[in-house]
CSV table of C-alpha atoms and ligand atoms in Angstrom, one decimal:
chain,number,residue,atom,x,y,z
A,1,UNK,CA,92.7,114.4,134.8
A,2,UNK,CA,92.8,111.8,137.6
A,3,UNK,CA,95.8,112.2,139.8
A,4,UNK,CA,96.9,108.7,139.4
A,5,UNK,CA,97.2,109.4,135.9
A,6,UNK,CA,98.7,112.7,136.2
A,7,UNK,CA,101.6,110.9,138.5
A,8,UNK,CA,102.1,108.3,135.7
A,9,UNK,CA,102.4,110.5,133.0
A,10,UNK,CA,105.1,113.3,135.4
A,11,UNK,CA,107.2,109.6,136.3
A,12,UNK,CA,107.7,108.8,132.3
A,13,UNK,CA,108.5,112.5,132.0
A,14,UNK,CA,111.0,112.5,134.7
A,15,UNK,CA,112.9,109.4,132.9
A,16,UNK,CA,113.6,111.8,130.3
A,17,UNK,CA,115.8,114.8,130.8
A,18,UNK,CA,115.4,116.9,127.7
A,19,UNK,CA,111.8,117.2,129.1
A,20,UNK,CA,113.0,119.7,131.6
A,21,UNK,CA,115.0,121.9,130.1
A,22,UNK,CA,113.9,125.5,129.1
A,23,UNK,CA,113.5,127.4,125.5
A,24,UNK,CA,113.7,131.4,125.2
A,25,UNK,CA,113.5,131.0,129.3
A,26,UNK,CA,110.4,128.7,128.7
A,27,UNK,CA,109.4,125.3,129.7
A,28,UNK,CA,110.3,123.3,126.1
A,29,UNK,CA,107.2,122.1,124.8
A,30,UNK,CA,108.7,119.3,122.2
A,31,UNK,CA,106.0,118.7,119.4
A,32,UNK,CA,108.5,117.7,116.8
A,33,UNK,CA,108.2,113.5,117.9
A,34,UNK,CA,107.6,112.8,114.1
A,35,UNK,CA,111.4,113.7,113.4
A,36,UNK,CA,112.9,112.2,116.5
A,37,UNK,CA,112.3,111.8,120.3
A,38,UNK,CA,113.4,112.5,123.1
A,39,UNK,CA,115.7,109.6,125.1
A,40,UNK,CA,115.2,108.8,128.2
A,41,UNK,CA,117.9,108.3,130.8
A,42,UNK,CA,118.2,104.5,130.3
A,43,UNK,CA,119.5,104.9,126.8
A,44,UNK,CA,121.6,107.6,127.5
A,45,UNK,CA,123.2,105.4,130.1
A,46,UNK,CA,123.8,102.9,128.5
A,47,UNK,CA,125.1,104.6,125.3
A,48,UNK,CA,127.7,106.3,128.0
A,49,UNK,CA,128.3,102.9,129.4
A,50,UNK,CA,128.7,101.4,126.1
A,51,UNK,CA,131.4,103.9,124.9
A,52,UNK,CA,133.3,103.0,128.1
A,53,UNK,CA,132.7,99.7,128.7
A,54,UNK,CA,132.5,97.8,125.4
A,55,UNK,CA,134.0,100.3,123.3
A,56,UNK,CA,135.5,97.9,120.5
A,57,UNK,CA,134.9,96.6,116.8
A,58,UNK,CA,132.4,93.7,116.6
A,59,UNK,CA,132.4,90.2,115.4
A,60,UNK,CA,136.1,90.5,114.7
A,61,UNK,CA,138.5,90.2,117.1
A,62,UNK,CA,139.4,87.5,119.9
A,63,UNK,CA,139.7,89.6,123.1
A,64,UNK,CA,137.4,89.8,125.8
A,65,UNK,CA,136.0,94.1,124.8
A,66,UNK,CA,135.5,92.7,121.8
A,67,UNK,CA,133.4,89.8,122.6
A,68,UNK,CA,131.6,92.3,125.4
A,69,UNK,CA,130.7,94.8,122.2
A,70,UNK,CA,129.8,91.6,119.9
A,71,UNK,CA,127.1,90.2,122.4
A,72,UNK,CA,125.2,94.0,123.0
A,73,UNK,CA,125.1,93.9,119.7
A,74,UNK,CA,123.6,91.0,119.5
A,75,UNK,CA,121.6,90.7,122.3
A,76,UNK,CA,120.1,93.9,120.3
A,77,UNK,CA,119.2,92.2,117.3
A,78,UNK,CA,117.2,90.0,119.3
A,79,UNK,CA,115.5,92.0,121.6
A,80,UNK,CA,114.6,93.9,117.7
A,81,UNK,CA,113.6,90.0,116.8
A,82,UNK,CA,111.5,90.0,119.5
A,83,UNK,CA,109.8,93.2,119.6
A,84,UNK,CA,108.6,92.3,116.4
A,85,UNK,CA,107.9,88.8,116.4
A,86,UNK,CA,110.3,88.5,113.4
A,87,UNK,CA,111.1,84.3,113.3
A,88,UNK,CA,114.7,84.3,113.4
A,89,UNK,CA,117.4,86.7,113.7
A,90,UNK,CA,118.9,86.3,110.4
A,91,UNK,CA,115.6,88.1,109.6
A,92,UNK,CA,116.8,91.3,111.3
A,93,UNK,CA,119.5,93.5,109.4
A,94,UNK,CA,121.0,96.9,111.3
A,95,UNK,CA,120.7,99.5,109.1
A,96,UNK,CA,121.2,102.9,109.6
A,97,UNK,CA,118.0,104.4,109.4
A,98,UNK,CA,114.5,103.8,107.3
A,99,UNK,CA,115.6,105.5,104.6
A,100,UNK,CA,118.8,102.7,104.2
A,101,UNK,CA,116.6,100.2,104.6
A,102,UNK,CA,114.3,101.0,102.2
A,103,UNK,CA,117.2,102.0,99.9
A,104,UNK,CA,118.8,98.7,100.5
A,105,UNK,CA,115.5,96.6,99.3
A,106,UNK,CA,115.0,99.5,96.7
A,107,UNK,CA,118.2,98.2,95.7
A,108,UNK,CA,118.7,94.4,96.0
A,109,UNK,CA,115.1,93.5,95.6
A,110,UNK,CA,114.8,95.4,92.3
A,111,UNK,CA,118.2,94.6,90.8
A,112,UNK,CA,117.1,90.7,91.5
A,113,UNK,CA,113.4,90.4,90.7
A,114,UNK,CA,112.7,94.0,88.9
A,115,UNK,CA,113.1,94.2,85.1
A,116,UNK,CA,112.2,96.2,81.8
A,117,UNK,CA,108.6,96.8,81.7
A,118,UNK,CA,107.4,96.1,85.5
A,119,UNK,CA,105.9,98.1,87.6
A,120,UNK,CA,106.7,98.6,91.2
A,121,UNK,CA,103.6,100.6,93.4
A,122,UNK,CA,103.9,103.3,96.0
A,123,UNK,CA,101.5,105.5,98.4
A,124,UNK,CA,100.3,108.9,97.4
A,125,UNK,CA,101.2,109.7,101.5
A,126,UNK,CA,104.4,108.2,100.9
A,127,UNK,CA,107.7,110.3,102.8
A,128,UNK,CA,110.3,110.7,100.5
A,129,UNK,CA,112.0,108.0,101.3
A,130,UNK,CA,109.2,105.6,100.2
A,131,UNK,CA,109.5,107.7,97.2
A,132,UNK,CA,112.6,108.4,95.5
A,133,UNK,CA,114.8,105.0,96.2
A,134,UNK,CA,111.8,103.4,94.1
A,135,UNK,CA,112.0,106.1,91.3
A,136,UNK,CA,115.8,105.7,91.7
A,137,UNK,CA,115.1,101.7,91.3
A,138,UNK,CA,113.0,101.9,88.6
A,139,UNK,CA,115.6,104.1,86.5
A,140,UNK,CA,118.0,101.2,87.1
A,141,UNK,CA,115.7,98.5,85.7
A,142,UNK,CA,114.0,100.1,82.9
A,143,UNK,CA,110.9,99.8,85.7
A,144,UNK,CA,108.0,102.2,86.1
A,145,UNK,CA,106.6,103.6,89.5
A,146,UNK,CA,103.0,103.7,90.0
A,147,UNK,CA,101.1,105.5,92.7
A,148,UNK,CA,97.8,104.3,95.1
A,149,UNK,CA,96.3,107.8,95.5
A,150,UNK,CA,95.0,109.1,98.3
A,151,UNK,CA,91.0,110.3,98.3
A,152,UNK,CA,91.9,113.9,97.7
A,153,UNK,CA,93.9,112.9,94.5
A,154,UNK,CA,91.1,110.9,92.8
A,155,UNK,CA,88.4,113.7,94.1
A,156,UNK,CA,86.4,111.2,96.4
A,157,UNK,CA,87.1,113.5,99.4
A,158,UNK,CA,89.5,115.7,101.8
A,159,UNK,CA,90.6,113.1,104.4
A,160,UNK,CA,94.1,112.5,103.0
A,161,UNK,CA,92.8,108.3,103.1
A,162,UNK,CA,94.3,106.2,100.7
A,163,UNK,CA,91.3,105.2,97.7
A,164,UNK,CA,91.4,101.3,98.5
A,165,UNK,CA,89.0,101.4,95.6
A,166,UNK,CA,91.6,102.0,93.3
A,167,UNK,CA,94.0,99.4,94.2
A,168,UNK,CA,93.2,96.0,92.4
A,169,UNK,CA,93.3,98.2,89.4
A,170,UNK,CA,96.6,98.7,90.0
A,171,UNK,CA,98.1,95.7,90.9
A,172,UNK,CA,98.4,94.3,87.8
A,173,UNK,CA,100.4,91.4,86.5
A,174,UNK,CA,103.2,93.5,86.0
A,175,UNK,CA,103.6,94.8,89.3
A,176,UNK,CA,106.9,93.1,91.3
A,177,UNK,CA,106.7,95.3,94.9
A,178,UNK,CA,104.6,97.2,96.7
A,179,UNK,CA,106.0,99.6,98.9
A,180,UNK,CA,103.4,100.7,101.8
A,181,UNK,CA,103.3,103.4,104.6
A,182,UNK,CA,102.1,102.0,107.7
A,183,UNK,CA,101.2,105.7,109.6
A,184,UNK,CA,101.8,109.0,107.4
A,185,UNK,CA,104.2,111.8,109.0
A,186,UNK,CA,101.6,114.3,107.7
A,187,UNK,CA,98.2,113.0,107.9
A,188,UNK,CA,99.0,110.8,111.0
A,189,UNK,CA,96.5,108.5,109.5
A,190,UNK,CA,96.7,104.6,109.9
A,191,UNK,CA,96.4,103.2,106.7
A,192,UNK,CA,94.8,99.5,107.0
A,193,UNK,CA,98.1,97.6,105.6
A,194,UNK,CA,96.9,94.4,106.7
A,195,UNK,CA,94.3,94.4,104.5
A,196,UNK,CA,96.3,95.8,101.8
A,197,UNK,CA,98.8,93.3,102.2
A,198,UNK,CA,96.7,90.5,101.8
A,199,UNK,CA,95.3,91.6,98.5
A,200,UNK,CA,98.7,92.2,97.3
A,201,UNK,CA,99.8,88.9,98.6
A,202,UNK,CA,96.1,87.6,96.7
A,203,UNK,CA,98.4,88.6,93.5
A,204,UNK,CA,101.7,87.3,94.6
A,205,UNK,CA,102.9,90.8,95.1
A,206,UNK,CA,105.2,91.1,98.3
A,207,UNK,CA,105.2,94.2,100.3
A,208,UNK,CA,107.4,96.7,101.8
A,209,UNK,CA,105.9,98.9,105.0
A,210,UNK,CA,107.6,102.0,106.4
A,211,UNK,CA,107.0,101.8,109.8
A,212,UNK,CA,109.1,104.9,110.6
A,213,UNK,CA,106.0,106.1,112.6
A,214,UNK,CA,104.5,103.0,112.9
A,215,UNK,CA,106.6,101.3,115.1
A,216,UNK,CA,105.9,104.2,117.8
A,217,UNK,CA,101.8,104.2,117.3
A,218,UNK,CA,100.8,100.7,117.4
A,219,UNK,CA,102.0,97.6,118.1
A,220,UNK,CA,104.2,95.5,115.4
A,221,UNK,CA,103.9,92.0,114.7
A,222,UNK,CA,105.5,91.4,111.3
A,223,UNK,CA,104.2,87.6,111.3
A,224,UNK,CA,100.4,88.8,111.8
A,225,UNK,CA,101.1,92.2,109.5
A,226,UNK,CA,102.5,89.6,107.2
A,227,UNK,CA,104.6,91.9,105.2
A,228,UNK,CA,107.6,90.9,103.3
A,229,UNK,CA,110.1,94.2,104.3
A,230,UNK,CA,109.5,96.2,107.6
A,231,UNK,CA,111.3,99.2,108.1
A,232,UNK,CA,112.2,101.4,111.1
A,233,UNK,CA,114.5,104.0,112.3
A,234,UNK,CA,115.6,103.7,116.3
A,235,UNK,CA,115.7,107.5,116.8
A,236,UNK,CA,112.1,107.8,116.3
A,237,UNK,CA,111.6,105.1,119.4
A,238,UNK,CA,113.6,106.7,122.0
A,239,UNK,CA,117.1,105.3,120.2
A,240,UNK,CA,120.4,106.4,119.4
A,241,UNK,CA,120.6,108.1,115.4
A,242,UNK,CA,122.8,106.8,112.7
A,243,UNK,CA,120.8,103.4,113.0
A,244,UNK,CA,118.0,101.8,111.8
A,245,UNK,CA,116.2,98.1,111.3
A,246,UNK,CA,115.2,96.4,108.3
A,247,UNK,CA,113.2,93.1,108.8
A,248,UNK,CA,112.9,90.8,105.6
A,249,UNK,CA,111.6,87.3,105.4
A,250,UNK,CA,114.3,85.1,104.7
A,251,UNK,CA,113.1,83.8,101.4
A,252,UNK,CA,113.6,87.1,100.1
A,253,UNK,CA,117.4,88.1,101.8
A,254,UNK,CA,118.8,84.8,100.9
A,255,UNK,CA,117.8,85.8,97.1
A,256,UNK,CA,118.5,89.6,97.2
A,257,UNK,CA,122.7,90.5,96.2
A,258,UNK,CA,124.3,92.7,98.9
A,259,UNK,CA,123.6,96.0,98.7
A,260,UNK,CA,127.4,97.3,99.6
A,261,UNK,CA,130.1,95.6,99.8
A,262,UNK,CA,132.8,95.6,102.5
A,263,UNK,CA,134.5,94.2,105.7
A,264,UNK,CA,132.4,91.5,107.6
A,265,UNK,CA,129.7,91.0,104.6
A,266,UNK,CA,131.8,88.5,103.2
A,267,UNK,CA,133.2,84.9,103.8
A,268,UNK,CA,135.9,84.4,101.2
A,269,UNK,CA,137.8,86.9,99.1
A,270,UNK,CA,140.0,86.7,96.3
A,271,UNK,CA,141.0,89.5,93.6
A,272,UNK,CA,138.7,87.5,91.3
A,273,UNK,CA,135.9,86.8,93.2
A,274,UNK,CA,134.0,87.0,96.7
A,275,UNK,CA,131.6,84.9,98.3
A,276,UNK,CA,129.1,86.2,101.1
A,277,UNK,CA,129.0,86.0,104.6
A,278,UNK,CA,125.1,84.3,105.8
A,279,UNK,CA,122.4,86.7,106.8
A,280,UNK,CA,122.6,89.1,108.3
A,281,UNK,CA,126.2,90.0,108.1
A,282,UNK,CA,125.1,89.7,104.2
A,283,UNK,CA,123.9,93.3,104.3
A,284,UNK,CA,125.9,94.5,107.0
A,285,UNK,CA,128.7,96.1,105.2
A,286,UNK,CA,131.3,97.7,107.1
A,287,UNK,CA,131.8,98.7,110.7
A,288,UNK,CA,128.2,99.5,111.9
A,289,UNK,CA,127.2,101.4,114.3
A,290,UNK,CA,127.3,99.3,117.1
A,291,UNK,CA,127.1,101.3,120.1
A,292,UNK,CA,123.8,103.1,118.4
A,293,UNK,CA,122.3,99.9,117.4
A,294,UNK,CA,123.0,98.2,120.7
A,295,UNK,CA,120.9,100.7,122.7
A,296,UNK,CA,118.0,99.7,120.9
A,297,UNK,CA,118.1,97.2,123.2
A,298,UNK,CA,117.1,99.8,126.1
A,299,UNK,CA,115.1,101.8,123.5
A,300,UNK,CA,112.9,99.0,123.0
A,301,UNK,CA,112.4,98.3,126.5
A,302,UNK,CA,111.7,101.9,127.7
A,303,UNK,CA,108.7,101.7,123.9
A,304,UNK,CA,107.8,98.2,126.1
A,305,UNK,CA,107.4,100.1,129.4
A,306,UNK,CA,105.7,102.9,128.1
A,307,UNK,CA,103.0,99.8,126.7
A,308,UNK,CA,102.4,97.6,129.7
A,309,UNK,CA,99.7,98.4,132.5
A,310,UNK,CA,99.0,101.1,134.1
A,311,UNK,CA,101.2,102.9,132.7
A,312,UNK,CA,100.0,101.8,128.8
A,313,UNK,CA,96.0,102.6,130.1
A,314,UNK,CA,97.9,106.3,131.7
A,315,UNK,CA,99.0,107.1,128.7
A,316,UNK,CA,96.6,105.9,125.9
A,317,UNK,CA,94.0,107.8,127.8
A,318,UNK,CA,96.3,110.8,127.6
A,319,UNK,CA,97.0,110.4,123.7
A,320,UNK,CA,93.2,110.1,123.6
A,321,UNK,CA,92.3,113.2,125.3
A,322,UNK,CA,95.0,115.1,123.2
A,323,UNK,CA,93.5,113.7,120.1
A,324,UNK,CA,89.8,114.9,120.9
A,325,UNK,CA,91.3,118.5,122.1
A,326,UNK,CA,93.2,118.8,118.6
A,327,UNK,CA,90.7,117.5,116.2
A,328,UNK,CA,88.1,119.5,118.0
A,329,UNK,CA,90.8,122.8,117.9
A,330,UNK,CA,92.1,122.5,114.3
A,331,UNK,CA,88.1,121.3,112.9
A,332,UNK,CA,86.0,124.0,114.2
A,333,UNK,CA,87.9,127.1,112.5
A,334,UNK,CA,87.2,127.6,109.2
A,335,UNK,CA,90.5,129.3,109.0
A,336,UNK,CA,92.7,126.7,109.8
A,337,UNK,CA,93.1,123.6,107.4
A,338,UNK,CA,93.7,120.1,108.5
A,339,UNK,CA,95.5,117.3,106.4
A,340,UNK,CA,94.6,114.1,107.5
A,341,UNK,CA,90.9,113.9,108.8
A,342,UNK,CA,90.3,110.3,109.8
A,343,UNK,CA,86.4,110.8,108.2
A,344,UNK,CA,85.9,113.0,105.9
A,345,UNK,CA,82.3,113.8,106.8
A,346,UNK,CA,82.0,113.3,110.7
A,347,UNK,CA,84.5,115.7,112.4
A,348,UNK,CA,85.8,113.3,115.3
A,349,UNK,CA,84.5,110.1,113.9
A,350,UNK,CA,87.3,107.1,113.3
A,351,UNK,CA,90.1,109.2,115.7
A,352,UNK,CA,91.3,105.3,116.5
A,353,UNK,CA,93.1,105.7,113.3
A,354,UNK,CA,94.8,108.4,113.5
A,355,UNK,CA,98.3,108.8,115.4
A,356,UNK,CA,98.7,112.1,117.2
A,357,UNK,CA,100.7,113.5,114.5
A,358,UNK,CA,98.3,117.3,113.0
A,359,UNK,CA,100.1,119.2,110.1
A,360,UNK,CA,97.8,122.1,108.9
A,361,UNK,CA,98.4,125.7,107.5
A,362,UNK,CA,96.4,128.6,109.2
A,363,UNK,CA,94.9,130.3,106.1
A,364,UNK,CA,96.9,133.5,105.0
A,365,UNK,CA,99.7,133.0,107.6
A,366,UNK,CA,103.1,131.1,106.6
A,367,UNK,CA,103.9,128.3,108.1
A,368,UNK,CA,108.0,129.1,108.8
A,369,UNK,CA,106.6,132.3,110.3
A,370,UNK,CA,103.9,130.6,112.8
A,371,UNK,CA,107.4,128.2,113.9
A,372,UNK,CA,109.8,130.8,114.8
A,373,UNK,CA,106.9,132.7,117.0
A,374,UNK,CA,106.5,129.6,118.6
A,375,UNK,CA,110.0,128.8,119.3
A,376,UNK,CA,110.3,131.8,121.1
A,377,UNK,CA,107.1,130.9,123.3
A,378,UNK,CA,108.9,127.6,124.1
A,379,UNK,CA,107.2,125.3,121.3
A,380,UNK,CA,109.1,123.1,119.5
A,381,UNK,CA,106.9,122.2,116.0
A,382,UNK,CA,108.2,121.7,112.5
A,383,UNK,CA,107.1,123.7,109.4
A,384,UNK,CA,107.7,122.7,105.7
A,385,UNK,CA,107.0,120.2,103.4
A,386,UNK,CA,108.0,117.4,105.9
A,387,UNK,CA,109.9,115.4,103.0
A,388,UNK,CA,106.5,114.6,101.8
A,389,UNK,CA,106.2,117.5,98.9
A,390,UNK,CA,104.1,115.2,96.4
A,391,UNK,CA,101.2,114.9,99.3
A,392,UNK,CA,101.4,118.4,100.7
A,393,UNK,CA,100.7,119.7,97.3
A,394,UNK,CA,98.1,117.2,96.8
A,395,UNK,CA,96.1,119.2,99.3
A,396,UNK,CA,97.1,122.7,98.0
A,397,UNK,CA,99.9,123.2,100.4
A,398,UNK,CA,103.2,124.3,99.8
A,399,UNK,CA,104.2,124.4,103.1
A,400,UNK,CA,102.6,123.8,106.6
A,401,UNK,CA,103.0,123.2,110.1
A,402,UNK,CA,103.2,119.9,112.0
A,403,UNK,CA,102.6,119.1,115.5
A,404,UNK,CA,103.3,115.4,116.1
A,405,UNK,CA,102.9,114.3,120.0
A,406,UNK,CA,104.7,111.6,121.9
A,407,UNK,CA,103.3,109.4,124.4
A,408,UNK,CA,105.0,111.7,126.7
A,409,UNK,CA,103.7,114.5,125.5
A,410,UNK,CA,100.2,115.5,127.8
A,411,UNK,CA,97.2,117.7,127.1
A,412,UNK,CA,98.8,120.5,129.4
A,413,UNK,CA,101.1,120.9,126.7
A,414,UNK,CA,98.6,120.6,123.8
A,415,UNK,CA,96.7,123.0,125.7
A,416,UNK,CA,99.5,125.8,125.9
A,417,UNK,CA,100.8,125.2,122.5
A,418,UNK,CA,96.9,126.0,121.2
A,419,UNK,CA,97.2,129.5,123.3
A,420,UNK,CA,100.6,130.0,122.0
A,421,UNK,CA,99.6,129.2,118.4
A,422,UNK,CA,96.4,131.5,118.5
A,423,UNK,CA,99.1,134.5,120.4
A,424,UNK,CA,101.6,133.8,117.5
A,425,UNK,CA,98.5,133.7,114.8
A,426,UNK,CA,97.6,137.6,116.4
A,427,UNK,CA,100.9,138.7,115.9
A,428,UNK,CA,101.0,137.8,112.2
A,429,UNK,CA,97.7,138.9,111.0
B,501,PMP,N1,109.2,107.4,106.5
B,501,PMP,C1,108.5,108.1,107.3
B,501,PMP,C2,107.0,107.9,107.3
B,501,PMP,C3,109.0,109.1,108.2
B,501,PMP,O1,108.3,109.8,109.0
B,501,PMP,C4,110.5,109.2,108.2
B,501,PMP,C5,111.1,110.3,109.0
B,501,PMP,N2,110.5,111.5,109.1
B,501,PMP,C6,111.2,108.4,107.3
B,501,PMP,C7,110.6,107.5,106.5
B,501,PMP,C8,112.7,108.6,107.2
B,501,PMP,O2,113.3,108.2,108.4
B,501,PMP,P1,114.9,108.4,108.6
B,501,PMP,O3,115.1,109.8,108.3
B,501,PMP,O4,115.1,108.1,110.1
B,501,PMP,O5,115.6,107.5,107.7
């Protein structure tokens, strides 16, 4: 690696102090991206700053902290508007988390536009919150969920791709929503939702996309996308927890009831009847969490650093290098099984689509096991069914092991975490 690079990659790492700490007295080597990152010190400031310096309910009151509070909020939403080249910023609703936000269409779209007899379509690589606030919908609504499988369900192949093949099939007349997955948590795959969009869009079928790891591997544009509902969680892009983003195209919100009901959602009250409060406040219910939502702001800056220049070409070339390492690793044992090849029959080939996110079992070992050896070597991965149960056991897996890499992350680390991973495997066999 070229020491330009090398000095590149060590300045982002140094922005972000959980980097350096140790684990069992060794240097943490954090694989678990996929479930959150890592924050870097310019969130963590401001979040400090925030709870000191504009520490006070928003959009309510007439005093100065007030107004302070009000405007990071704001000036949050539309650096979020921005980032995603959402029109307007009635289009952006805080949330606090993906899984609210597709709740909160799962919800409001259904209960408006979702009746007896239709049929609302999800992902076979869906997380489990693309999953069950549908099922929970359709219960509501007398609806039915149906399922795009994935090439291993329909017995095509072992990639873990969706079966594009399948899907004008299912989008049939009845079909009210789509509800997509942008990149899977397991298979890391990229599924091609711009295509799949427009063919929904062909039928006058709008679509949801979960972009919980989306919005960290490529770059958003929800005008270009074209998709009616994005959804995001901040902590996955270097963000404060407890908040999330849900972008919706206006025609949609304005038509959709609240989803809760509360403080600043409203504009009149009575004991009979209540009107509502314009978008977005529509769906904000509540007191939100406005000192998480307002770091987004730095969030999204530090995801815009980490994108620009040298620093972008640094990094990409890093991501591609651990990419190579781990397909080539986790492809050329026949004792280790991969979920989520990008080609089914060229090991390597099509590695553009796929994020840096490898969950695999290592045949005859458990998963859990394989974790807790590594923990002790310094290795942070997961191990389970990664809230995607219905997939996992669509390749035979009842558990596995995940390593999902940031773009902080560098082949140093993929490197050791492969020696640690064949020590742990040693141990257990
Ligand atoms: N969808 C996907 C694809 C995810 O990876 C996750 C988090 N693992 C979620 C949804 C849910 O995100 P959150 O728990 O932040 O709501």
């Amino acid at each position: 690696m070229s020491s330009r690079r090398n000095n590149i990659i060590s300045s982002v790492r140094e922005q972000i102090p959980a980097l350096s700490q140790k684990m069992s007295g060794k240097p943490l080597i954090y694989l678990d991206n996929a479930a959150t990152t890592q924050k870097p010190r310019q969130v963590l400031d401001f979040l400090s700053d925030t709870f000191v310096w504009r520490n006070a309910n928003v959009h309510r009151a007439m005093y100065e902290l007030s107004d302070r509070s009000t405007e990071a909020y704001e000036d949050a939403r539309e650096t979020v508007r921005s980032f995603l080249n959402a029109p307007f910023r009635e289009n952006v609703i805080f949330t606090s988390g993906t899984t609210a936000s597709i709740n909160l269409v799962a919800y409001s779209f259904c209960k408006k536009f979702v009746g007896k007899g239709d049929v609302i379509v999800i992902e076979a690589d869906s997380h489990h919150s693309n999953i069950v606030p549908w099922q929970l919908a359709a219960e509501r609504v007398g609806a039915m969920v149906r399922v795009l499988p994935t090439d291993v369900l329909t017995g095509s192949g072992r990639s873990g791709a969706l079966d594009l093949e399948s899907l004008d099939s299912l989008l049939t007349p009845e079909v009210r929503i789509l509800a997509l997955t942008q990149i899977s948590n397991i298979t890391g795959l990229n599924n091609p939702v711009g295509k799949i969009i427009a063919a929904a869009h062909a039928k006058g079928i709008p679509v949801l996309v979960d972009g919980a790891q989306g919005i960290v591997h490529s770059k958003v544009d929800v005008r270009k996308m074209d998709c009616d509902f994005y959804a995001f969680s901040a902590h996955k892009i270097y963000g404060a927890t407890g908040v999330g983003v849900l972008y919706g195209k206006k025609e949609y919100l304005e038509a959709m009831p609240p989803y809760m009901g509360g403080g600043d959602m409203v504009e009149t009250v009575t004991y009979q009847k209540t009107t509502y409060a314009p978008l977005p406040l529509k769906f904000e219910a509540g007191t939100p969490n406005f000192t998480g939502a307002a770091a987004l702001k730095p969030a999204i800056e530090f995801a815009q650093w980490l994108a620009t220049g040298e620093t972008a070409q640094a990094l990409k070339q890093e991501e591609e290098d651990i990419k190579s390492f781990m397909t080539d690793y986790l492809t050329s044992d026949r004792g280790i099984e991969l979920y989520g090849t990008p080609s089914s029959s060229a090991r390597g080939v099509g590695l553009d689509v796929k994020a840096p996110i490898f969950t695999f079992n290592i045949k005859s070992i458990n998963a859990g096991d394989l974790a807790q050896l590594l923990d002790k070597m310094g290795v942070a991965v997961r191990s389970g069914l990664m809230c995607a149960e219905p997939l996992l056991n669509s390749f035979g897996a009842t558990s596995a092991l995940r390593a999902s890499f940031a773009p902080y992350n560098t082949l140093e680390e993929a490197k050791i975490f492969t020696e640690c991973l064949e020590r742990a495997r040693a141990m257990l066999f």
